[in-house]
Amino acid sequence: MTPFFINFNGEILPQNSKLLTIANRAFRYGDGLFESMRLIKGQLKFPELHADRLQRGIKALKIDGYSQMDTWFLKEIVEELAKRNKVKHGRLRLTVYRDAEGLYTPSQNKMGYCLELTPSDEPRYFLNEKGLIMDVFTELPKPSNYLSNIKTCNSLIYVMAGIYKMQNKLDDVFLLNQSGFLCEASSSNIFINYQNHLYTPALSEGCVEGVMRQVVIKLAKENNIDITEAQINPDILYEADEVFLTNATRGIQTVMGFGVRRYFNKESKVLMDELNKL
């Protein structure tokens, strides 16, 4: 079997290489962040948006060298790894961590990174054939602060949401923020079509600042779909006409049901068609 490769701090190495020590700060403290991205036809999708979000996140975590993670660098390391693995379509994860010693207080703020690629045979984004069945996860609300919009390596809330989803035989769950308003799903942003108007939780509600969220908001505006970033009461899920989720790797995923409520998938089809033109 041909070995699969990763990029670890600029070195192309077999993915099963043992590289981290127990002193690694991402392992010990979740001290880092990550970027989920999509490779289609050998090209990184939305590199400018990913680079911009990545740089702002690294800067917010006070890790040095954030300017290195620009669009050119991101495209370069992604295309190099794709060629090395002979992969044209796939999902990418770039983990950035503080490469330092120390306890809670780090000895320095040097940046380390690792890029992984999981192959896929999908040459474009596809809407899910079977809509998702979802419920609200209330056990652990998400706090709203300046770290909330960043995909940090501290992902316990999503792990616990995932366990709840699995135990209750759901496809996904809605997460609430500390004030009890809709925040996001377990690995996606939320969009709700209510009375011919699209709503999505505002960044001030504590959701991750998704790249696909940005793309879909822009596409909606360009296609004359009314859209508002807002504070959203979860009760709207009982009245909504359509609910869908977005993230960078899957694009748009439709929700079929919440409790006894069933949804249509009108706007999601329009937006998915537009997304695949980009």
Coordinates of C-alpha atoms in Angstrom, one line a residue:
M1 CA 0.0 0.0 0.0
T2 CA 1.3 3.4 -1.0
P3 CA 2.2 5.5 2.1
F4 CA 0.1 8.7 2.7
F5 CA 1.9 11.9 3.6
I6 CA 1.4 15.0 5.8
N7 CA 3.2 18.3 6.0
F8 CA 4.7 18.8 9.5
N9 CA 6.4 22.2 9.9
G10 CA 7.5 22.2 6.2
E11 CA 8.6 18.5 6.1
I12 CA 6.7 16.0 4.0
L13 CA 6.5 12.9 6.2
P14 CA 4.4 9.6 6.3
Q15 CA 1.2 10.3 8.1
N16 CA 1.8 7.5 10.6
S17 CA 5.1 9.2 11.8
K18 CA 5.3 9.6 15.6
L19 CA 6.0 13.4 15.9
L20 CA 4.4 14.9 19.0
T21 CA 5.8 14.7 22.5
I22 CA 3.6 14.8 25.6
A23 CA 4.8 18.3 26.1
N24 CA 3.0 19.5 22.9
R25 CA 0.8 22.4 24.0
A26 CA -2.1 21.5 21.6
F27 CA -2.2 18.1 23.3
R28 CA -1.8 19.5 26.8
Y29 CA -3.9 22.6 26.7
G30 CA -5.7 22.8 23.4
D31 CA -3.3 25.7 22.7
G32 CA -3.9 26.2 19.0
L33 CA -6.4 26.4 16.2
F34 CA -7.3 24.6 13.0
E35 CA -8.7 25.3 9.6
S36 CA -10.9 22.8 7.7
M37 CA -10.7 23.2 3.9
R38 CA -11.7 21.5 0.7
L39 CA -9.6 20.4 -2.3
I40 CA -11.5 20.2 -5.6
K41 CA -9.8 19.3 -8.9
G42 CA -6.4 19.9 -7.3
Q43 CA -7.2 23.4 -6.2
L44 CA -7.9 24.8 -2.7
K45 CA -11.3 26.3 -2.5
F46 CA -11.6 29.9 -1.2
P47 CA -7.9 30.3 -0.2
E48 CA -8.2 34.0 0.4
L49 CA -11.0 33.6 2.9
H50 CA -9.2 30.7 4.7
A51 CA -5.9 32.6 4.9
D52 CA -7.7 35.7 6.2
R53 CA -9.5 33.8 8.9
L54 CA -6.4 31.8 9.8
Q55 CA -4.2 34.9 10.2
R56 CA -6.7 36.7 12.4
G57 CA -7.1 33.6 14.6
I58 CA -3.4 33.1 15.0
K59 CA -3.0 36.8 15.8
A60 CA -5.8 36.6 18.4
L61 CA -4.1 33.7 20.1
K62 CA -0.9 35.8 20.2
I63 CA 1.1 33.2 18.3
D64 CA 4.0 34.6 16.4
G65 CA 4.4 34.4 12.6
Y66 CA 0.7 34.8 11.6
S67 CA 1.7 36.8 8.5
Q68 CA 3.4 33.6 7.1
M69 CA 0.0 32.0 6.7
D70 CA -1.0 34.1 3.7
T71 CA -3.0 33.0 0.6
W72 CA 0.2 32.2 -1.4
F73 CA 1.6 30.0 1.4
L74 CA -1.6 28.2 2.0
K75 CA -2.1 27.3 -1.7
E76 CA 1.5 26.3 -2.0
I77 CA 1.5 23.8 0.9
V78 CA -1.9 22.4 -0.1
E79 CA -1.0 21.9 -3.8
E80 CA 2.4 20.3 -2.8
L81 CA 0.7 17.8 -0.5
A82 CA -2.0 17.0 -3.0
K83 CA 0.6 16.3 -5.7
R84 CA 2.7 14.2 -3.3
N85 CA -0.3 12.1 -2.4
K86 CA -1.6 12.0 -6.0
V87 CA -5.0 13.3 -4.8
K88 CA -7.3 15.8 -6.7
H89 CA -10.3 15.9 -4.3
G90 CA -10.3 15.8 -0.6
R91 CA -10.6 17.4 2.8
L92 CA -7.8 19.2 4.5
R93 CA -7.1 20.1 8.1
L94 CA -4.4 22.6 9.0
T95 CA -3.6 22.6 12.7
V96 CA -1.6 25.5 14.0
Y97 CA -0.2 25.2 17.6
R98 CA 2.0 27.2 20.0
D99 CA 5.4 25.4 19.7
A100 CA 6.7 26.1 23.2
E101 CA 7.4 24.7 26.7
G102 CA 5.9 25.9 29.9
L103 CA 2.8 25.3 31.9
Y104 CA -0.3 27.5 31.3
T105 CA 2.2 30.3 30.6
P106 CA 4.2 29.5 27.5
S107 CA 8.0 29.9 27.3
Q108 CA 7.6 31.5 23.9
N109 CA 5.0 32.1 21.2
K110 CA 6.6 30.3 18.2
M111 CA 4.2 28.7 15.6
G112 CA 4.1 25.1 14.6
Y113 CA 1.8 23.5 12.1
C114 CA 0.6 20.3 10.5
L115 CA -1.4 19.8 7.3
E116 CA -3.4 16.6 6.7
L117 CA -5.3 15.5 3.6
T118 CA -8.1 13.0 3.5
P119 CA -9.0 11.8 -0.1
S120 CA -12.5 12.0 -1.5
D121 CA -14.0 11.1 -4.9
E122 CA -16.3 14.2 -5.0
P123 CA -15.4 16.7 -7.7
R124 CA -17.9 19.2 -6.5
Y125 CA -20.2 20.0 -3.5
F126 CA -23.3 17.7 -3.2
L127 CA -26.5 18.3 -1.3
N128 CA -27.2 15.4 1.0
E129 CA -29.9 13.1 -0.5
K130 CA -31.4 12.4 2.9
G131 CA -32.1 15.4 5.1
L132 CA -30.7 15.6 8.6
I133 CA -32.7 14.8 11.7
M134 CA -31.7 17.2 14.5
D135 CA -32.4 18.3 18.0
V136 CA -31.2 20.9 20.4
F137 CA -28.2 20.1 22.6
T138 CA -28.8 21.9 25.9
E139 CA -26.3 20.2 28.3
L140 CA -23.4 22.6 27.6
P141 CA -24.1 26.1 26.2
K142 CA -21.3 27.8 24.3
P143 CA -19.8 30.9 25.9
S144 CA -19.6 34.1 23.8
N145 CA -16.2 35.8 23.9
Y146 CA -13.5 36.8 21.4
L147 CA -12.3 33.2 21.1
S148 CA -15.8 31.9 20.2
N149 CA -15.5 32.7 16.5
I150 CA -12.2 30.9 16.2
K151 CA -11.9 27.1 15.5
T152 CA -9.6 26.5 18.5
C153 CA -8.1 23.1 19.4
N154 CA -10.2 23.2 22.5
S155 CA -13.2 21.4 21.1
L156 CA -14.7 19.6 24.1
I157 CA -18.2 21.2 23.6
Y158 CA -18.3 19.7 20.1
V159 CA -17.1 16.3 21.4
M160 CA -19.9 16.3 24.1
A161 CA -22.4 17.4 21.4
G162 CA -21.2 14.5 19.2
I163 CA -21.7 12.0 22.0
Y164 CA -25.2 13.3 22.7
K165 CA -26.0 13.1 18.9
M166 CA -24.7 9.5 18.8
Q167 CA -26.6 8.4 22.0
N168 CA -29.8 9.9 20.7
K169 CA -29.5 8.5 17.1
L170 CA -29.5 12.0 15.6
D171 CA -27.7 13.2 12.5
D172 CA -26.6 16.5 14.1
V173 CA -27.5 18.9 16.9
F174 CA -28.1 22.6 17.4
L175 CA -25.9 24.3 20.0
L176 CA -27.1 27.2 22.1
N177 CA -25.0 30.1 23.5
Q178 CA -24.8 31.1 27.1
S179 CA -27.9 33.2 26.7
G180 CA -30.0 30.4 25.3
F181 CA -30.0 31.6 21.7
L182 CA -29.1 29.5 18.6
C183 CA -25.4 29.5 18.0
E184 CA -24.3 26.8 15.5
A185 CA -24.4 23.0 14.9
S186 CA -21.8 20.5 16.0
S187 CA -19.4 21.3 13.1
S188 CA -21.4 23.8 10.9
N189 CA -23.1 27.2 10.8
I190 CA -26.9 27.4 10.8
F191 CA -29.2 29.1 8.3
I192 CA -33.0 29.3 8.8
N193 CA -35.6 30.3 6.2
Y194 CA -38.6 31.9 8.0
Q195 CA -41.3 33.7 6.1
N196 CA -39.2 34.0 2.9
H197 CA -36.3 35.6 4.8
L198 CA -33.0 33.8 5.6
Y199 CA -31.5 34.2 9.1
T200 CA -28.2 33.1 10.5
P201 CA -26.8 33.6 14.0
A202 CA -24.7 36.8 14.2
L203 CA -21.0 36.4 15.1
S204 CA -21.8 38.2 18.4
E205 CA -23.8 35.1 19.3
G206 CA -20.6 33.1 19.7
C207 CA -20.7 30.9 16.5
V208 CA -17.5 30.0 14.6
E209 CA -16.8 32.5 11.8
G210 CA -17.3 29.9 9.0
V211 CA -15.7 30.4 5.6
M212 CA -18.7 28.8 3.9
R213 CA -21.0 31.0 6.1
Q214 CA -19.3 34.0 4.5
V215 CA -19.6 32.5 1.0
V216 CA -23.3 31.7 1.5
I217 CA -24.2 35.1 2.9
K218 CA -22.5 36.7 -0.2
L219 CA -24.3 34.3 -2.6
A220 CA -27.7 35.0 -1.0
K221 CA -27.2 38.8 -1.4
E222 CA -26.1 38.3 -5.0
N223 CA -29.2 36.2 -5.7
N224 CA -31.7 38.7 -4.1
I225 CA -32.4 36.4 -1.1
D226 CA -33.1 38.6 1.9
I227 CA -30.7 37.6 4.7
T228 CA -30.1 38.9 8.2
E229 CA -27.4 38.0 10.8
A230 CA -29.3 38.0 14.1
Q231 CA -29.9 36.8 17.6
I232 CA -32.3 33.8 17.0
N233 CA -34.6 32.2 19.6
P234 CA -34.5 28.4 19.2
D235 CA -38.4 28.4 19.1
I236 CA -38.1 29.5 15.5
L237 CA -37.2 25.9 14.6
Y238 CA -40.9 25.0 15.2
E239 CA -42.1 27.6 12.7
A240 CA -39.3 27.7 10.1
D241 CA -39.9 26.6 6.5
E242 CA -36.3 25.5 5.8
V243 CA -33.1 24.9 7.8
F244 CA -29.7 24.1 6.4
L245 CA -26.1 23.9 7.6
T246 CA -22.9 25.1 6.0
N247 CA -19.2 24.3 6.4
A248 CA -16.1 24.4 4.2
T249 CA -15.8 20.7 3.6
R250 CA -19.4 19.8 2.8
G251 CA -20.7 23.0 1.5
I252 CA -24.5 23.0 2.2
Q253 CA -26.4 20.3 4.0
T254 CA -30.2 20.3 4.3
V255 CA -32.1 19.6 7.5
M256 CA -35.2 17.5 7.1
G257 CA -36.6 17.5 10.6
F258 CA -36.6 18.8 14.1
G259 CA -39.0 17.0 16.5
V260 CA -42.2 16.6 14.4
R261 CA -41.4 19.6 12.3
R262 CA -40.4 18.9 8.6
Y263 CA -38.6 21.3 6.4
F264 CA -38.4 22.1 2.6
N265 CA -35.1 22.6 0.8
K266 CA -35.8 25.4 -1.7
E267 CA -33.2 28.1 -1.0
S268 CA -30.5 25.5 -0.2
K269 CA -30.8 24.0 -3.7
V270 CA -30.5 27.5 -5.3
L271 CA -27.5 28.3 -3.2
M272 CA -25.8 25.0 -3.8
D273 CA -26.1 25.4 -7.6
E274 CA -24.5 28.9 -7.3
L275 CA -21.8 27.5 -5.0
N276 CA -20.7 25.0 -7.6
K277 CA -20.3 27.7 -10.2
L278 CA -17.6 29.4 -8.1

